[in-house]
GROMACS .gro file of C-alpha atoms in nm:
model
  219
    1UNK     CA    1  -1.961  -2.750  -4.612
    2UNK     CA    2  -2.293  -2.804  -4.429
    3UNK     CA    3  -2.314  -2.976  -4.109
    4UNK     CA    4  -2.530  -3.273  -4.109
    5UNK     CA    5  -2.808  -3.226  -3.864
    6UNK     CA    6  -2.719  -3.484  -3.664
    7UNK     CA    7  -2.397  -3.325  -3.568
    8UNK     CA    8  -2.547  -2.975  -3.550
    9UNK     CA    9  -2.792  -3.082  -3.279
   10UNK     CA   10  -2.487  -3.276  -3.094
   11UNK     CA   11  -2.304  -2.911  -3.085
   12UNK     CA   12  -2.582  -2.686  -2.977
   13UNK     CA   13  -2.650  -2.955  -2.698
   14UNK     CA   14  -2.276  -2.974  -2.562
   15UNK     CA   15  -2.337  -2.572  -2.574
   16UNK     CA   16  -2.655  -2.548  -2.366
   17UNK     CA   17  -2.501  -2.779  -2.152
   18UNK     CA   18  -2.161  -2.566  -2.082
   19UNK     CA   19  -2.392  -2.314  -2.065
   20UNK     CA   20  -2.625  -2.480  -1.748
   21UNK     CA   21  -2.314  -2.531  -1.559
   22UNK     CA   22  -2.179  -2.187  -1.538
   23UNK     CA   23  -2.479  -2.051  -1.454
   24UNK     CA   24  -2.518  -2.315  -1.154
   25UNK     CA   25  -2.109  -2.271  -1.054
   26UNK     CA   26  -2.035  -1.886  -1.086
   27UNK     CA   27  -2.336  -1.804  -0.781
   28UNK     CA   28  -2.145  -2.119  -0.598
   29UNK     CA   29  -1.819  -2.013  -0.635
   30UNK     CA   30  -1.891  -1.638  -0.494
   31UNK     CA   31  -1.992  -1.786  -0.188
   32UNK     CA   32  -1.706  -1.921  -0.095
   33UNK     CA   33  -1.553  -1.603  -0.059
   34UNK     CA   34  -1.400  -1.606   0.311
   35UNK     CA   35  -1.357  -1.224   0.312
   36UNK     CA   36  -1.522  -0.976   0.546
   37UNK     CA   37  -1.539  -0.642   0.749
   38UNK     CA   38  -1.452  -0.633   1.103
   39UNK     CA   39  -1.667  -0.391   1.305
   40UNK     CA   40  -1.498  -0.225   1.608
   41UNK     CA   41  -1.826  -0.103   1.867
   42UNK     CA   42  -1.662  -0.187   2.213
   43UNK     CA   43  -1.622   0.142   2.349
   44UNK     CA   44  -1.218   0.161   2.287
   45UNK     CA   45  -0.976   0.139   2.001
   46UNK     CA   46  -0.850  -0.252   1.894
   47UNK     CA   47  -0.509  -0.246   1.875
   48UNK     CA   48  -0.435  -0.624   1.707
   49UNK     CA   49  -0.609  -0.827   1.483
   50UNK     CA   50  -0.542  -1.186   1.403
   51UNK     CA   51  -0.749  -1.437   1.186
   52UNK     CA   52  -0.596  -1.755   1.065
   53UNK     CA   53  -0.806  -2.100   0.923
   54UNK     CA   54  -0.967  -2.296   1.236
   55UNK     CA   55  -0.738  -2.615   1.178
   56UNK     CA   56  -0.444  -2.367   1.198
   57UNK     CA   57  -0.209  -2.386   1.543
   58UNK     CA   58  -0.072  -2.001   1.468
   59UNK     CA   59  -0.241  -1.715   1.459
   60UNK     CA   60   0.028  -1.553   1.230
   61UNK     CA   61   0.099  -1.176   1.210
   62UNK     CA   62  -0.104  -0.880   1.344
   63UNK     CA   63  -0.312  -0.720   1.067
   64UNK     CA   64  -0.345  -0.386   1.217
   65UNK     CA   65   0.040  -0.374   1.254
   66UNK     CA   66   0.118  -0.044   1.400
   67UNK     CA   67  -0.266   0.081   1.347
   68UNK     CA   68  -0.543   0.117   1.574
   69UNK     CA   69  -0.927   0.069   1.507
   70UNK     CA   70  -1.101   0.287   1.675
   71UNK     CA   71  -1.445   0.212   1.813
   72UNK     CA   72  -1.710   0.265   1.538
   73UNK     CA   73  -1.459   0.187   1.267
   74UNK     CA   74  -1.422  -0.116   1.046
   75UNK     CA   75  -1.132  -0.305   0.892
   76UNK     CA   76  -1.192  -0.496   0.568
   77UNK     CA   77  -1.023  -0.849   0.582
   78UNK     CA   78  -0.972  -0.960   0.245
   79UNK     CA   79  -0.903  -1.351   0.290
   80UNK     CA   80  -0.805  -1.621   0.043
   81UNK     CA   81  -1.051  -1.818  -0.097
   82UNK     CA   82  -0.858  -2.111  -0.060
   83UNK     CA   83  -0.818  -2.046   0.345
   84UNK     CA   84  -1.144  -2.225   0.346
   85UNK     CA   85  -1.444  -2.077   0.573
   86UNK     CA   86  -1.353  -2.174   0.908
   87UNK     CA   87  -1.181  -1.907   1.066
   88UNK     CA   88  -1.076  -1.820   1.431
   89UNK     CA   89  -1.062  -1.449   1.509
   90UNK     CA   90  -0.855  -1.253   1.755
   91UNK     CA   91  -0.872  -0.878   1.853
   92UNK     CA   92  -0.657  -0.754   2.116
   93UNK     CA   93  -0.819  -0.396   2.301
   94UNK     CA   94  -0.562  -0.122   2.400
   95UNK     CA   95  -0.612  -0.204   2.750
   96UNK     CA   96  -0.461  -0.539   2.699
   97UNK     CA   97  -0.813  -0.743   2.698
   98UNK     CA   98  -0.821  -0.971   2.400
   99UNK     CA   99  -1.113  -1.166   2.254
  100UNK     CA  100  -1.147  -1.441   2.014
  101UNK     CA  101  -1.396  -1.564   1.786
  102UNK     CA  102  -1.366  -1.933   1.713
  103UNK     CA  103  -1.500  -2.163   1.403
  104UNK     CA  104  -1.679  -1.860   1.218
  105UNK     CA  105  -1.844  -1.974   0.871
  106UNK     CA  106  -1.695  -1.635   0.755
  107UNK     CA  107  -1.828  -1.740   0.383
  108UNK     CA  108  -2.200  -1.713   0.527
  109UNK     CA  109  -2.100  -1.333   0.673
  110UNK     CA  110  -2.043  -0.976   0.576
  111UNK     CA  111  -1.923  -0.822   0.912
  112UNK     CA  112  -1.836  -0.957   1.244
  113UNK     CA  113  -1.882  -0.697   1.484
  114UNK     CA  114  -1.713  -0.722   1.843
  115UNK     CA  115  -1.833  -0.497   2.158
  116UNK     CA  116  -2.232  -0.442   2.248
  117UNK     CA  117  -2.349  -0.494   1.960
  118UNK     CA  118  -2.229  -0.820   1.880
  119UNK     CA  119  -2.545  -0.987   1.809
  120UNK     CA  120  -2.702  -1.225   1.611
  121UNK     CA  121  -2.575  -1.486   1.346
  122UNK     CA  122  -2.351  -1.286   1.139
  123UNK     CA  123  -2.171  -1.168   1.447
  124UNK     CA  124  -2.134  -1.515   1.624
  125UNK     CA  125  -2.056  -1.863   1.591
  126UNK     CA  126  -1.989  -2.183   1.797
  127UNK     CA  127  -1.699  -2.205   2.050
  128UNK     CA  128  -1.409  -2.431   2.026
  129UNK     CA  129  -1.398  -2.620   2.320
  130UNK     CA  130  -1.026  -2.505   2.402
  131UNK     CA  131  -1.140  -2.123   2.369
  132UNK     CA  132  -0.973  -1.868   2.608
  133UNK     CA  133  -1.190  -1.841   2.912
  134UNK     CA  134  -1.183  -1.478   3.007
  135UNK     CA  135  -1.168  -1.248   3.313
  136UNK     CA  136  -0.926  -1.322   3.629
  137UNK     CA  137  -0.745  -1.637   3.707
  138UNK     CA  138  -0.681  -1.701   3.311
  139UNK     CA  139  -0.330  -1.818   3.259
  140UNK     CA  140  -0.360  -1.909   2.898
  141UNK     CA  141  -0.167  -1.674   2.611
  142UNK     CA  142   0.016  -1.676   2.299
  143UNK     CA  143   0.415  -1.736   2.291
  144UNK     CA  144   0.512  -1.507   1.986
  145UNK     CA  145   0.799  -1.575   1.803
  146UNK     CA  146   0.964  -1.215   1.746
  147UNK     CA  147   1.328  -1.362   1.668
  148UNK     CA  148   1.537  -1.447   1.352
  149UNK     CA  149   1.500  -1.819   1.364
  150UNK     CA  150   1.234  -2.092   1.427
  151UNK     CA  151   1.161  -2.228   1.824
  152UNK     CA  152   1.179  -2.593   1.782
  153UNK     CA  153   1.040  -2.652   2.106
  154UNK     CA  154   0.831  -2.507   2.357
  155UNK     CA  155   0.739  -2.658   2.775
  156UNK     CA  156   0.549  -2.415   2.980
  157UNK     CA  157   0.491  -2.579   3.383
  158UNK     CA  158   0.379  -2.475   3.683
  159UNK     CA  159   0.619  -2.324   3.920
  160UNK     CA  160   0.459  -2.605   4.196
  161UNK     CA  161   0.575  -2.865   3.915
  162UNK     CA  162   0.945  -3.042   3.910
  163UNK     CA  163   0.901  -3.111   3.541
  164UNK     CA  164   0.873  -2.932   3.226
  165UNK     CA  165   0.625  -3.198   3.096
  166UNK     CA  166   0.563  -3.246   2.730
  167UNK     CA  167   0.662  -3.033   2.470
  168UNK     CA  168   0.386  -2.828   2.345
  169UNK     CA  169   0.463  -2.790   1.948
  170UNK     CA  170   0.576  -3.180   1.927
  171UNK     CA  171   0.652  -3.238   1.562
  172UNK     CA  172   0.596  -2.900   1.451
  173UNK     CA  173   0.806  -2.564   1.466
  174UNK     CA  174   0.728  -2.152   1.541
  175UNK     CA  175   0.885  -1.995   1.250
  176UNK     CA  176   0.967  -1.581   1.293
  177UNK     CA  177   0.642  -1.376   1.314
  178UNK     CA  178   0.424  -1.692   1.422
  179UNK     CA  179   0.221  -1.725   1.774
  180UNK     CA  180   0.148  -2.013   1.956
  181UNK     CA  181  -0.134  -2.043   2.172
  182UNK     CA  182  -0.069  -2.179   2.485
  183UNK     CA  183  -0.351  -2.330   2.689
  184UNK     CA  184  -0.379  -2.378   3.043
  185UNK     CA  185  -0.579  -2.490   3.310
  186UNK     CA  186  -0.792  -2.183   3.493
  187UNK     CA  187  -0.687  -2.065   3.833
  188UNK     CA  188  -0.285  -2.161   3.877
  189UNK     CA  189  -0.120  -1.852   3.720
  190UNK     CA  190   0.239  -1.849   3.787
  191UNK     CA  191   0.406  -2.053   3.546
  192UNK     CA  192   0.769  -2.114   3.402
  193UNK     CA  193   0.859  -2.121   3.010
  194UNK     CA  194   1.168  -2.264   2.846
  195UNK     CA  195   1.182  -2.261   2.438
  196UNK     CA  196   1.458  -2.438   2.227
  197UNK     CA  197   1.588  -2.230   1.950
  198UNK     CA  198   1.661  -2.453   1.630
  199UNK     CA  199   2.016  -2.386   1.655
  200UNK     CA  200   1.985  -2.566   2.017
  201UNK     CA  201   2.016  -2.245   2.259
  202UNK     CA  202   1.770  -2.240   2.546
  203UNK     CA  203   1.600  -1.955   2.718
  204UNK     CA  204   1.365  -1.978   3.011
  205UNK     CA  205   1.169  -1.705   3.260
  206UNK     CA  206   1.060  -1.847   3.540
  207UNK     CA  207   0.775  -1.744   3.782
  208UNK     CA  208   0.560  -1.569   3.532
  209UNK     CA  209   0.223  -1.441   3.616
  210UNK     CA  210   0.052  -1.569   3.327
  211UNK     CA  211  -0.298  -1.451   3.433
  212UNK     CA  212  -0.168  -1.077   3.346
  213UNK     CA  213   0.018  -1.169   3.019
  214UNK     CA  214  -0.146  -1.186   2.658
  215UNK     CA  215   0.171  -1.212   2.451
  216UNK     CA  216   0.463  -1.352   2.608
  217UNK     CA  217   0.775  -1.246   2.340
  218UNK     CA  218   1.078  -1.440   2.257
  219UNK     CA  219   1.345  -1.252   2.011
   0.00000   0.00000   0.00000
């Protein structure tokens, strides 16, 4: 049976039209591809990497793990599309130096190269205003989680403090694995840290020298 022309021209034109739209939404959708290389040209290996979405508190696990990226070398860092394109970056050096990348539109780049020749757009992007500060006097680093259960609760104070203060994860919890990043104010570098497991048991070290730490582990 014939189809009246009517109907015909009704088909062909719901056709072209499918047609339109996945030419205009296939280019889209490959942009939003959050994936790239990290490029290693500081001069020494990189021992950790971290990356985790820019709204995220954790920086999650190392993607190196028990590898090192030597200088010259690159690591591909196949991301999620539905991370989203924000991104904050971490590489820690094998002499303990770290570095972080904050708020990178990783969609809009194919490497990110750290060391000298870090340059131009694809390499960086605008600061969070609670990034690390770097060199001497920094107290700031990441509380990792290296135990079976989740820390409900973290308080880090200075030593010429006689309070704990607030608790730093308030609502949420450091499951096994996660990091925390724990800012603090430039210059006063011995501190004191308490956690509170989930099952209630406390642990504290007191009179840490923050300014040499990068990782402070609980297990």
């Amino acid at each position: 049976m014939r189809l009246a022309p009517p109907r015909l021209a009704h088909l062909l034109g719901c056709l072209l039209l499918l047609l339109c739209c996945a030419a205009v939404t296939t280019p889209a959708l490959a942009q939003r591809d959050p994936s790239f290389n990290l490029v290693n040209r500081s001069g020494q290996p990189i021992r950790e990497i971290y990356v985790s979405p820019s709204e995220d508190r954790y920086w999650g696990h190392d993607l190196l793990q028990a590898d090192l990226l030597p200088d010259g070398g690159s690591f591909p860092l196949r991301l999620d599309p539905s991370a989203g394109c924000l991104q904050d970056v971490r590489v820690v050096y094998v002499d303990g130096r770290p570095e972080e990348r904050r708020r990178q539109d990783t969609c809009r780049m194919v490497q990110m190269v750290f060391g000298s020749g870090a340059g131009g757009p694809a390499a960086r992007g605008p600061a969070r205003p609670d990034a690390v500060p770097q060199g001497r006097g920094n107290p700031s680093f990441n509380l990792v989680n290296h135990g079976a259960g989740m820390i409900r609760e973290v308080y880090v104070s200075s030593v010429q403090l006689n309070n704990w203060g607030e608790d730093r994860l308030g609502e949420q919890v450091l499951p096994p694995g996660r990091h925390l990043a724990v800012r603090l104010p430039a210059g006063d570098c011995v501190n004191d840290v308490r956690i509170v497991w989930m099952d209630g048991r406390s642990e504290e070290r007191r009179r840490l020298d923050t300014c040499a730490l990068v990782n402070l582990v609980f297990q």
